[in-house]
XYZ file of N, CA, C and O in Angstrom:
800
model
N 8.572 -4.443 -27.831
C 9.858 -4.231 -27.164
C 9.774 -3.025 -26.245
O 9.369 -1.941 -26.649
N 10.147 -3.199 -24.996
C 10.034 -2.129 -24.011
C 11.196 -1.153 -24.152
O 12.353 -1.550 -24.247
N 10.864 0.147 -24.192
C 11.892 1.165 -24.276
C 12.576 1.322 -22.928
O 11.936 1.228 -21.880
N 13.903 1.556 -22.951
C 14.616 1.781 -21.699
C 14.243 3.149 -21.150
O 14.013 4.102 -21.898
N 14.179 3.241 -19.816
C 13.804 4.490 -19.178
C 14.899 5.525 -19.379
O 16.084 5.229 -19.312
N 14.471 6.754 -19.644
C 15.415 7.851 -19.807
C 16.076 8.159 -18.467
O 15.426 8.203 -17.433
N 17.385 8.363 -18.505
C 18.132 8.672 -17.284
C 18.048 10.167 -17.018
O 18.298 10.987 -17.906
N 17.674 10.536 -15.804
C 17.667 11.933 -15.392
C 18.979 12.232 -14.680
O 19.309 11.589 -13.685
N 19.732 13.178 -15.214
C 21.042 13.509 -14.652
C 20.944 14.865 -13.964
O 21.202 15.914 -14.570
N 20.579 14.841 -12.688
C 20.367 16.065 -11.915
C 21.700 16.781 -11.724
O 22.701 16.171 -11.338
N 21.702 18.074 -12.000
C 22.899 18.879 -11.785
C 23.888 18.856 -12.934
O 24.927 19.521 -12.878
N 23.584 18.067 -13.968
C 24.472 18.023 -15.132
C 24.563 19.408 -15.771
O 23.593 20.162 -15.788
N 25.759 19.745 -16.290
C 25.948 21.038 -16.934
C 25.100 21.207 -18.182
O 24.467 20.273 -18.663
N 25.127 22.425 -18.729
C 24.322 22.771 -19.901
C 25.179 22.738 -21.163
O 26.372 23.023 -21.125
N 24.528 22.444 -22.283
C 25.174 22.590 -23.578
C 25.128 24.062 -23.957
O 24.051 24.664 -24.022
N 26.288 24.655 -24.191
C 26.361 26.072 -24.519
C 27.156 26.243 -25.814
O 27.860 25.333 -26.254
N 27.019 27.393 -26.439
C 27.882 27.765 -27.556
C 28.590 29.044 -27.145
O 27.973 30.088 -26.960
N 29.885 28.935 -26.958
C 30.695 30.054 -26.488
C 32.129 29.792 -26.930
O 32.444 28.739 -27.475
N 33.002 30.745 -26.684
C 34.420 30.549 -26.963
C 35.216 31.141 -25.812
O 35.772 32.232 -25.905
N 35.245 30.440 -24.691
C 35.958 30.963 -23.515
C 37.469 30.957 -23.729
O 37.990 30.245 -24.594
N 38.173 31.749 -22.935
C 39.637 31.789 -23.016
C 40.273 30.533 -22.425
O 41.414 30.215 -22.719
N 39.513 29.844 -21.585
C 40.034 28.660 -20.890
C 38.983 27.553 -20.985
O 37.817 27.770 -20.673
N 39.390 26.381 -21.418
C 38.459 25.260 -21.520
C 39.262 23.969 -21.596
O 40.483 23.974 -21.769
N 38.541 22.846 -21.479
C 39.181 21.528 -21.518
C 38.504 20.696 -22.602
O 37.293 20.495 -22.576
N 39.302 20.232 -23.556
C 38.794 19.338 -24.595
C 38.825 17.911 -24.046
O 39.863 17.463 -23.531
N 37.691 17.213 -24.127
C 37.590 15.869 -23.555
C 37.203 14.853 -24.620
O 36.525 15.168 -25.590
N 37.663 13.636 -24.403
C 37.235 12.523 -25.247
C 37.420 11.231 -24.456
O 38.342 11.121 -23.633
N 36.523 10.286 -24.692
C 36.649 8.963 -24.080
C 36.514 7.898 -25.158
O 35.940 8.141 -26.217
N 37.070 6.739 -24.878
C 36.795 5.532 -25.651
C 36.062 4.562 -24.738
O 36.334 4.513 -23.527
N 35.126 3.811 -25.299
C 34.287 2.923 -24.494
C 34.159 1.553 -25.154
O 34.484 1.383 -26.324
N 33.642 0.599 -24.385
C 33.410 -0.745 -24.927
C 32.103 -0.830 -25.709
O 31.808 -1.862 -26.307
N 31.302 0.218 -25.691
C 30.022 0.237 -26.391
C 29.322 1.555 -26.175
O 29.904 2.510 -25.640
N 28.049 1.638 -26.545
C 27.322 2.905 -26.552
C 26.450 3.140 -25.331
O 25.942 4.244 -25.146
N 26.258 2.126 -24.486
C 25.333 2.232 -23.362
C 26.058 2.590 -22.071
O 26.968 1.870 -21.646
N 25.630 3.689 -21.432
C 26.225 4.050 -20.142
C 25.847 3.046 -19.054
O 26.535 2.941 -18.045
N 24.755 2.320 -19.266
C 24.334 1.318 -18.280
C 25.122 0.017 -18.403
O 25.411 -0.642 -17.408
N 25.447 -0.377 -19.641
C 25.973 -1.718 -19.874
C 27.444 -1.758 -20.281
O 28.061 -2.821 -20.231
N 28.005 -0.628 -20.687
C 29.367 -0.620 -21.206
C 30.309 0.190 -20.329
O 29.872 0.936 -19.450
N 31.601 0.029 -20.588
C 32.646 0.594 -19.737
C 33.481 1.616 -20.493
O 33.644 1.534 -21.718
N 34.043 2.553 -19.738
C 35.030 3.480 -20.294
C 36.374 2.769 -20.388
O 36.802 2.098 -19.450
N 37.034 2.928 -21.530
C 38.351 2.330 -21.772
C 39.489 3.333 -21.661
O 40.624 2.959 -21.356
N 39.196 4.585 -21.965
C 40.249 5.601 -22.003
C 39.613 6.973 -21.803
O 38.521 7.237 -22.306
N 40.298 7.824 -21.057
C 39.849 9.200 -20.831
C 41.015 10.133 -21.140
O 42.140 9.907 -20.665
N 40.745 11.177 -21.914
C 41.735 12.227 -22.110
C 41.065 13.581 -21.932
O 39.907 13.774 -22.319
N 41.812 14.504 -21.348
C 41.335 15.866 -21.136
C 42.525 16.808 -21.331
O 43.538 16.671 -20.637
N 42.406 17.725 -22.287
C 43.487 18.660 -22.601
C 43.042 20.072 -22.246
O 42.023 20.549 -22.751
N 43.796 20.722 -21.365
C 43.435 22.081 -20.936
C 44.088 23.109 -21.854
O 45.305 23.086 -22.060
N 43.262 24.004 -22.394
C 43.740 25.088 -23.247
C 43.475 26.431 -22.573
O 42.398 26.654 -22.016
N 44.468 27.305 -22.622
C 44.328 28.683 -22.165
C 44.832 29.579 -23.286
O 45.978 29.431 -23.727
N 43.964 30.482 -23.757
C 44.318 31.376 -24.870
C 44.861 30.598 -26.074
O 45.926 30.915 -26.608
N 44.148 29.559 -26.453
C 44.456 28.735 -27.635
C 45.666 27.823 -27.464
O 46.048 27.124 -28.398
N 46.281 27.825 -26.297
C 47.520 27.079 -26.083
C 47.286 25.914 -25.131
O 46.663 26.088 -24.074
N 47.785 24.738 -25.492
C 47.708 23.567 -24.618
C 48.655 23.762 -23.448
O 49.859 23.924 -23.637
N 48.103 23.748 -22.226
C 48.929 24.016 -21.038
C 49.017 22.834 -20.087
O 49.902 22.789 -19.233
N 48.103 21.866 -20.207
C 48.131 20.736 -19.278
C 47.262 19.624 -19.853
O 46.384 19.880 -20.684
N 47.514 18.388 -19.414
C 46.684 17.304 -19.906
C 46.548 16.195 -18.871
O 47.400 16.007 -18.005
N 45.436 15.478 -18.993
C 45.160 14.272 -18.217
C 44.800 13.191 -19.221
O 43.946 13.399 -20.083
N 45.453 12.036 -19.136
C 45.158 10.954 -20.069
C 45.465 9.622 -19.420
O 46.525 9.454 -18.806
N 44.527 8.688 -19.530
C 44.729 7.383 -18.919
C 43.898 6.312 -19.615
O 42.773 6.582 -20.056
N 44.448 5.140 -19.723
C 43.650 3.964 -20.037
C 42.899 3.551 -18.789
O 43.297 3.871 -17.660
N 41.803 2.824 -18.967
C 40.955 2.394 -17.851
C 40.712 0.894 -17.964
O 40.375 0.401 -19.048
N 40.860 0.186 -16.847
C 40.545 -1.246 -16.832
C 39.018 -1.406 -16.831
O 38.348 -0.969 -15.893
N 38.438 -1.991 -17.892
C 36.974 -2.053 -18.005
C 36.371 -3.199 -17.198
O 37.073 -4.107 -16.756
N 35.039 -3.131 -17.045
C 34.309 -4.186 -16.334
C 34.033 -5.391 -17.229
O 33.541 -6.408 -16.749
N 34.294 -5.276 -18.502
C 33.971 -6.335 -19.451
C 35.107 -6.460 -20.459
O 35.874 -5.510 -20.658
N 35.249 -7.598 -21.110
C 36.287 -7.749 -22.133
C 36.044 -6.815 -23.311
O 34.907 -6.472 -23.629
N 37.122 -6.412 -23.942
C 37.035 -5.560 -25.117
C 36.758 -6.440 -26.334
O 37.471 -7.418 -26.568
N 35.746 -6.102 -27.099
C 35.395 -6.898 -28.281
C 36.404 -6.670 -29.398
O 37.122 -5.667 -29.433
N 36.421 -7.595 -30.339
C 37.296 -7.464 -31.501
C 36.947 -6.207 -32.302
O 37.835 -5.533 -32.835
N 35.665 -5.861 -32.364
C 35.234 -4.659 -33.089
C 35.838 -3.401 -32.469
O 36.344 -2.524 -33.180
N 35.779 -3.293 -31.141
C 36.313 -2.114 -30.463
C 37.832 -2.051 -30.594
O 38.408 -0.974 -30.792
N 38.485 -3.192 -30.501
C 39.938 -3.214 -30.699
C 40.293 -2.771 -32.109
O 41.239 -1.999 -32.316
N 39.519 -3.230 -33.087
C 39.767 -2.829 -34.482
C 39.577 -1.325 -34.648
O 40.339 -0.655 -35.361
N 38.567 -0.780 -33.975
C 38.254 0.645 -34.092
C 39.290 1.521 -33.394
O 39.750 2.524 -33.946
N 39.651 1.148 -32.164
C 40.472 2.019 -31.321
C 41.945 1.623 -31.252
O 42.791 2.454 -30.912
N 42.215 0.360 -31.505
C 43.573 -0.144 -31.299
C 43.853 -0.528 -29.863
O 44.969 -0.949 -29.531
N 42.858 -0.411 -28.986
C 43.041 -0.761 -27.572
C 42.717 -2.234 -27.377
O 41.625 -2.688 -27.719
N 43.656 -2.979 -26.811
C 43.477 -4.414 -26.603
C 43.252 -4.721 -25.129
O 43.526 -3.897 -24.251
N 42.779 -5.932 -24.858
C 42.612 -6.373 -23.469
C 43.945 -6.367 -22.732
O 43.995 -6.056 -21.529
N 45.023 -6.691 -23.425
C 46.343 -6.713 -22.797
C 46.781 -5.299 -22.382
O 47.396 -5.109 -21.330
N 46.423 -4.314 -23.188
C 46.827 -2.932 -22.891
C 46.190 -2.406 -21.612
O 46.778 -1.577 -20.917
N 44.972 -2.855 -21.300
C 44.269 -2.328 -20.123
C 44.367 -3.250 -18.915
O 43.798 -2.951 -17.865
N 45.089 -4.351 -19.058
C 45.145 -5.350 -17.985
C 45.621 -4.757 -16.659
O 45.092 -5.070 -15.596
N 46.632 -3.895 -16.717
C 47.182 -3.301 -15.504
C 46.793 -1.843 -15.328
O 47.359 -1.127 -14.489
N 45.831 -1.388 -16.105
C 45.380 0.005 -15.996
C 44.547 0.187 -14.729
O 43.953 -0.768 -14.212
N 44.470 1.409 -14.200
C 43.629 1.668 -13.024
C 42.147 1.474 -13.356
O 41.740 1.595 -14.520
N 41.353 1.166 -12.346
C 39.919 0.991 -12.579
C 39.230 2.349 -12.673
O 39.825 3.392 -12.398
N 37.961 2.337 -13.046
C 37.251 3.581 -13.299
C 37.111 4.434 -12.046
O 37.142 5.668 -12.117
N 36.995 3.820 -10.878
C 36.861 4.603 -9.647
C 38.081 5.494 -9.422
O 37.952 6.663 -9.022
N 39.264 4.952 -9.668
C 40.486 5.751 -9.542
C 40.553 6.813 -10.633
O 40.885 7.979 -10.364
N 40.258 6.426 -11.856
C 40.402 7.333 -12.992
C 39.415 8.484 -12.948
O 39.763 9.634 -13.239
N 38.170 8.196 -12.591
C 37.138 9.228 -12.660
C 37.353 10.282 -11.593
O 37.091 11.470 -11.811
N 37.865 9.903 -10.435
C 38.186 10.893 -9.396
C 39.333 11.787 -9.841
O 39.320 13.003 -9.605
N 40.333 11.185 -10.472
C 41.461 11.969 -10.973
C 41.013 12.926 -12.080
O 41.449 14.085 -12.138
N 40.135 12.454 -12.946
C 39.580 13.312 -14.004
C 38.814 14.483 -13.395
O 38.990 15.640 -13.809
N 37.977 14.190 -12.414
C 37.163 15.224 -11.768
C 38.048 16.286 -11.115
O 37.779 17.487 -11.215
N 39.116 15.844 -10.464
C 40.040 16.785 -9.830
C 40.747 17.642 -10.876
O 41.043 18.822 -10.635
N 41.005 17.060 -12.034
C 41.695 17.794 -13.093
C 40.801 18.862 -13.716
O 41.223 20.009 -13.919
N 39.561 18.530 -14.043
C 38.734 19.476 -14.805
C 38.202 20.617 -13.949
O 37.906 21.696 -14.475
N 38.055 20.415 -12.662
C 37.555 21.452 -11.759
C 36.264 22.050 -12.313
O 35.332 21.317 -12.604
N 36.213 23.373 -12.485
C 34.988 24.030 -12.959
C 35.078 24.467 -14.417
O 34.199 25.199 -14.899
N 36.095 24.034 -15.121
C 36.291 24.506 -16.488
C 35.193 24.005 -17.431
O 34.623 22.928 -17.236
N 34.930 24.802 -18.455
C 34.025 24.387 -19.521
C 34.662 23.232 -20.288
O 35.869 23.234 -20.556
N 33.853 22.226 -20.625
C 34.327 21.086 -21.399
C 33.976 21.294 -22.866
O 32.933 21.865 -23.189
N 34.847 20.819 -23.743
C 34.644 20.913 -25.187
C 34.854 19.524 -25.774
O 35.757 18.792 -25.361
N 34.018 19.148 -26.740
C 34.206 17.856 -27.379
C 33.364 17.750 -28.635
O 32.587 18.656 -28.957
N 33.522 16.643 -29.329
C 32.773 16.413 -30.559
C 31.672 15.402 -30.267
O 31.949 14.301 -29.820
N 30.414 15.813 -30.506
C 29.267 15.029 -30.041
C 29.451 14.750 -28.553
O 29.301 13.623 -28.069
N 29.784 15.805 -27.829
C 30.333 15.686 -26.476
C 29.318 15.203 -25.447
O 29.688 14.724 -24.382
N 28.029 15.295 -25.759
C 27.032 14.816 -24.804
C 27.230 13.329 -24.505
O 27.001 12.872 -23.376
N 27.671 12.565 -25.501
C 27.976 11.141 -25.300
C 29.044 10.978 -24.229
O 28.883 10.191 -23.277
N 30.133 11.721 -24.353
C 31.231 11.630 -23.399
C 30.798 12.108 -22.015
O 31.101 11.465 -21.001
N 30.092 13.233 -21.994
C 29.667 13.805 -20.715
C 28.743 12.848 -19.964
O 28.857 12.682 -18.749
N 27.824 12.193 -20.675
C 26.916 11.260 -20.012
C 27.664 10.082 -19.393
O 27.376 9.667 -18.257
N 28.611 9.514 -20.113
C 29.413 8.423 -19.553
C 30.187 8.903 -18.326
O 30.238 8.211 -17.297
N 30.811 10.072 -18.430
C 31.609 10.592 -17.318
C 30.727 10.933 -16.122
O 31.065 10.632 -14.977
N 29.573 11.549 -16.391
C 28.629 11.891 -15.314
C 28.197 10.629 -14.576
O 28.240 10.566 -13.339
N 27.751 9.618 -15.316
C 27.209 8.406 -14.693
C 28.267 7.659 -13.899
O 28.006 7.174 -12.791
N 29.471 7.562 -14.437
C 30.528 6.851 -13.720
C 30.989 7.619 -12.484
O 31.270 7.019 -11.449
N 31.049 8.938 -12.569
C 31.412 9.743 -11.402
C 30.363 9.614 -10.311
O 30.700 9.471 -9.124
N 29.097 9.627 -10.693
C 28.008 9.509 -9.708
C 28.048 8.146 -9.024
O 27.919 8.051 -7.791
N 28.244 7.081 -9.801
C 28.273 5.728 -9.228
C 29.493 5.531 -8.342
O 29.407 4.982 -7.240
N 30.640 5.979 -8.801
C 31.890 5.700 -8.094
C 32.115 6.601 -6.883
O 32.664 6.160 -5.867
N 31.711 7.869 -6.991
C 32.064 8.837 -5.954
C 30.890 9.637 -5.418
O 31.074 10.473 -4.530
N 29.699 9.423 -5.984
C 28.518 10.192 -5.617
C 28.763 11.700 -5.771
O 28.277 12.502 -4.983
N 29.537 12.055 -6.805
C 29.762 13.456 -7.145
C 29.072 13.759 -8.466
O 28.760 12.852 -9.241
N 28.842 15.041 -8.708
C 28.116 15.476 -9.902
C 29.072 16.195 -10.858
O 29.782 17.125 -10.461
N 29.083 15.761 -12.106
C 29.821 16.476 -13.141
C 28.923 17.614 -13.630
O 28.020 17.409 -14.428
N 29.188 18.799 -13.110
C 28.291 19.939 -13.340
C 28.786 20.887 -14.427
O 28.138 21.894 -14.720
N 29.920 20.576 -15.030
C 30.540 21.495 -15.987
C 29.672 21.707 -17.226
O 29.172 20.745 -17.815
N 29.512 22.961 -17.643
C 28.892 23.241 -18.934
C 29.808 22.721 -20.040
O 31.018 22.545 -19.839
N 29.220 22.480 -21.218
C 30.013 21.873 -22.282
C 29.636 22.452 -23.643
O 28.499 22.879 -23.873
N 30.622 22.469 -24.540
C 30.467 22.993 -25.893
C 30.623 21.839 -26.867
O 31.630 21.125 -26.826
N 29.628 21.667 -27.736
C 29.647 20.584 -28.714
C 30.118 21.129 -30.068
O 29.412 21.904 -30.712
N 31.308 20.721 -30.479
C 31.864 21.194 -31.749
C 31.026 20.698 -32.927
O 30.962 21.347 -33.974
N 30.332 19.572 -32.754
C 29.440 19.082 -33.807
C 28.349 20.101 -34.117
O 28.024 20.336 -35.296
N 27.764 20.721 -33.103
C 26.737 21.750 -33.313
C 27.288 22.905 -34.140
O 26.632 23.411 -35.056
N 28.507 23.314 -33.823
C 29.142 24.415 -34.536
C 29.416 24.022 -35.989
O 29.164 24.787 -36.918
N 29.916 22.800 -36.188
C 30.236 22.326 -37.536
C 28.993 22.300 -38.425
O 29.050 22.684 -39.601
N 27.868 21.844 -37.879
C 26.640 21.784 -38.668
C 26.165 23.179 -39.077
O 25.586 23.346 -40.153
N 26.406 24.172 -38.237
C 25.993 25.543 -38.564
C 26.952 26.189 -39.570
O 26.508 26.880 -40.490
N 28.247 25.952 -39.398
C 29.237 26.609 -40.252
C 29.340 25.930 -41.620
O 29.536 26.596 -42.643
N 29.182 24.600 -41.644
C 29.359 23.835 -42.887
C 28.091 23.026 -43.197
O 28.125 21.801 -43.303
N 26.951 23.697 -43.403
C 25.692 22.975 -43.592
C 25.642 22.188 -44.901
O 24.828 21.263 -45.048
N 26.488 22.542 -45.845
C 26.460 21.904 -47.161
C 27.229 20.588 -47.205
O 27.148 19.869 -48.197
N 27.969 20.238 -46.167
C 28.654 18.948 -46.161
C 27.639 17.826 -45.972
O 26.706 17.960 -45.169
N 27.802 16.697 -46.665
C 26.827 15.605 -46.529
C 26.885 14.908 -45.177
O 25.885 14.364 -44.723
N 28.048 14.925 -44.539
C 28.216 14.277 -43.236
C 29.054 15.186 -42.343
O 29.879 15.962 -42.832
N 28.843 15.058 -41.041
C 29.531 15.943 -40.095
C 30.242 15.170 -38.986
O 30.373 15.665 -37.869
N 30.717 13.968 -39.286
C 31.558 13.278 -38.309
C 32.839 14.087 -38.113
O 33.251 14.851 -38.988
N 33.487 13.879 -36.974
C 34.707 14.638 -36.706
C 35.754 14.414 -37.808
O 36.421 15.369 -38.235
N 35.880 13.185 -38.278
C 36.855 12.902 -39.330
C 36.484 13.601 -40.643
O 37.373 13.988 -41.411
N 35.189 13.783 -40.900
C 34.757 14.514 -42.093
C 35.190 15.978 -42.016
O 35.694 16.545 -42.992
N 34.972 16.590 -40.859
C 35.333 18.001 -40.680
C 36.845 18.160 -40.747
O 37.368 19.086 -41.372
N 37.563 17.232 -40.106
C 39.025 17.288 -40.133
C 39.542 17.157 -41.564
O 40.435 17.908 -41.987
N 38.985 16.234 -42.318
C 39.411 16.048 -43.715
C 39.117 17.291 -44.546
O 39.924 17.694 -45.387
N 37.982 17.926 -44.305
C 37.617 19.148 -45.023
C 38.670 20.239 -44.822
O 39.019 20.960 -45.757
N 39.175 20.344 -43.593
C 40.161 21.381 -43.279
C 41.605 20.906 -43.448
O 42.538 21.661 -43.149
N 41.810 19.670 -43.884
C 43.166 19.175 -44.064
C 43.883 18.861 -42.771
O 45.118 18.908 -42.704
N 43.124 18.525 -41.736
C 43.696 18.194 -40.425
C 44.062 16.723 -40.389
O 43.266 15.876 -40.801
N 45.223 16.407 -39.908
C 45.712 15.032 -39.846
C 44.834 14.198 -38.914
O 44.640 14.555 -37.750
N 44.309 13.077 -39.429
C 43.465 12.210 -38.597
C 44.127 10.865 -38.309
O 43.486 9.973 -37.761
N 45.397 10.736 -38.649
C 46.085 9.479 -38.336
C 46.108 9.279 -36.822
O 46.470 10.175 -36.069
N 45.688 8.093 -36.393
C 45.619 7.810 -34.965
C 44.280 8.146 -34.333
O 44.125 8.086 -33.109
N 43.281 8.510 -35.169
C 41.944 8.806 -34.644
C 41.367 7.592 -33.929
O 41.761 6.460 -34.176
N 40.435 7.859 -33.016
C 39.768 6.859 -32.175
C 40.638 6.405 -31.010
O 40.333 5.379 -30.378
N 41.680 7.161 -30.715
C 42.320 7.125 -29.405
C 42.002 8.467 -28.763
O 41.980 9.503 -29.424
N 41.747 8.461 -27.456
C 41.150 9.626 -26.811
C 41.987 10.897 -26.950
O 41.465 11.960 -27.301
N 43.287 10.806 -26.675
C 44.094 12.026 -26.735
C 44.186 12.569 -28.158
O 44.082 13.779 -28.383
N 44.370 11.692 -29.131
C 44.427 12.135 -30.521
C 43.105 12.758 -30.944
O 43.072 13.790 -31.632
N 41.998 12.180 -30.516
C 40.693 12.746 -30.861
C 40.510 14.126 -30.230
O 39.872 15.004 -30.824
N 41.062 14.340 -29.037
C 41.026 15.673 -28.424
C 41.786 16.675 -29.290
O 41.318 17.804 -29.512
N 42.947 16.280 -29.775
C 43.755 17.173 -30.608
C 43.045 17.482 -31.928
O 43.043 18.630 -32.397
N 42.418 16.465 -32.516
C 41.667 16.672 -33.760
C 40.485 17.608 -33.499
O 40.212 18.530 -34.284
N 39.781 17.379 -32.415
C 38.620 18.202 -32.063
C 39.017 19.661 -31.905
O 38.353 20.567 -32.431
N 40.106 19.899 -31.194
C 40.544 21.284 -30.982
C 40.935 21.942 -32.301
O 40.593 23.111 -32.554
N 41.623 21.206 -33.156
C 42.006 21.753 -34.460
C 40.765 22.072 -35.304
O 40.722 23.104 -35.994
N 39.748 21.227 -35.236
C 38.490 21.485 -35.942
C 37.810 22.740 -35.412
O 37.317 23.576 -36.190
N 37.779 22.882 -34.092
C 37.162 24.056 -33.478
C 37.859 25.330 -33.944
O 37.200 26.308 -34.334
N 39.170 25.331 -33.914
C 39.920 26.515 -34.330
C 39.640 26.845 -35.802
O 39.457 28.012 -36.157
N 39.611 25.826 -36.651
C 39.360 26.048 -38.080
C 37.952 26.571 -38.321
O 37.739 27.485 -39.136
N 36.978 26.003 -37.628
C 35.593 26.443 -37.777
C 35.429 27.902 -37.375
O 34.765 28.686 -38.064
N 36.039 28.274 -36.257
C 35.870 29.639 -35.769
C 36.635 30.647 -36.630
O 36.231 31.809 -36.731
N 37.702 30.215 -37.274
C 38.364 31.092 -38.246
C 37.429 31.373 -39.411
O 37.372 32.504 -39.924
N 36.684 30.342 -39.848
C 35.697 30.553 -40.909
C 34.602 31.509 -40.455
O 34.129 32.352 -41.232
N 34.174 31.372 -39.206
C 33.153 32.279 -38.667
C 33.640 33.720 -38.726
O 32.915 34.636 -39.157
N 34.895 33.926 -38.324
C 35.438 35.290 -38.227
C 35.559 35.978 -39.589
O 35.662 37.198 -39.651
N 35.527 35.215 -40.661
C 35.567 35.821 -41.993
C 34.273 36.582 -42.297
O 34.257 37.483 -43.147
N 33.183 36.206 -41.611
C 31.872 36.772 -41.918
C 31.242 37.558 -40.772
O 30.432 38.452 -41.009
N 31.593 37.215 -39.558
C 30.977 37.888 -38.408
C 31.848 37.677 -37.176
O 32.817 36.921 -37.197
N 31.487 38.342 -36.100
C 32.243 38.173 -34.860
C 31.870 36.851 -34.193
O 30.765 36.342 -34.377
N 32.807 36.319 -33.429
C 32.531 35.087 -32.691
C 31.371 35.306 -31.721
O 30.507 34.444 -31.557
N 31.323 36.477 -31.113
C 30.258 36.774 -30.150
C 28.890 36.717 -30.824
O 27.939 36.115 -30.290
N 28.767 37.319 -32.001
C 27.482 37.300 -32.719
C 27.100 35.875 -33.106
O 25.940 35.477 -33.016
N 28.086 35.114 -33.553
C 27.835 33.723 -33.938
C 27.320 32.924 -32.752
O 26.337 32.193 -32.868
N 27.971 33.051 -31.600
C 27.550 32.302 -30.408
C 26.150 32.700 -29.973
O 25.342 31.859 -29.575
N 25.843 33.987 -30.067
C 24.522 34.473 -29.661
C 23.435 33.971 -30.590
O 22.275 33.852 -30.197
N 23.782 33.628 -31.830
C 22.785 33.171 -32.793
C 22.202 31.823 -32.418
O 21.162 31.420 -32.949
N 22.838 31.087 -31.514
C 22.321 29.790 -31.070
C 21.274 29.941 -29.988
O 20.600 28.988 -29.665
N 21.142 31.116 -29.402
C 20.252 31.270 -28.245
C 18.834 31.563 -28.690
O 18.604 32.047 -29.775
């Protein structure tokens, strides 16, 4: 079986560990796992300044392919819901205009960033250059004794409400709550600055 060629994403931002005063939590829902073969169904981006939600971008996306029963079961998004939604070319430009140069934050966020990068490049020939923070990396360092580190596992550990998970905006809210809880645990033992530097 021939392996698929690795995609080179020139100009893509870096994975960093930091805690900026301003950042955007992002999440997408998709029809599958392949950036080559599958479509984005939903994009959400929540802008936080000094721990406070100040603005948001959220939209369903009309996909290039039908939504499978599995994806509908997982996300609750049906073919009927996206029938009149804007296509990815419209959505990705609006997303790009919204995020500007802000740092992106997400859970296993490289997945989301790759989909967003590839669709932006195809649709608009623009580069998603924003650096990004993966809350999964932080969770694995802060809670190494947990058997699993899915976002819902971390949320359950901290008592964060996960009702409505697997919709993009709700997942952004869960992700941000997880980040805040994790960093509170960090602050009990060391400074956030020292913790972030320990990843370098």
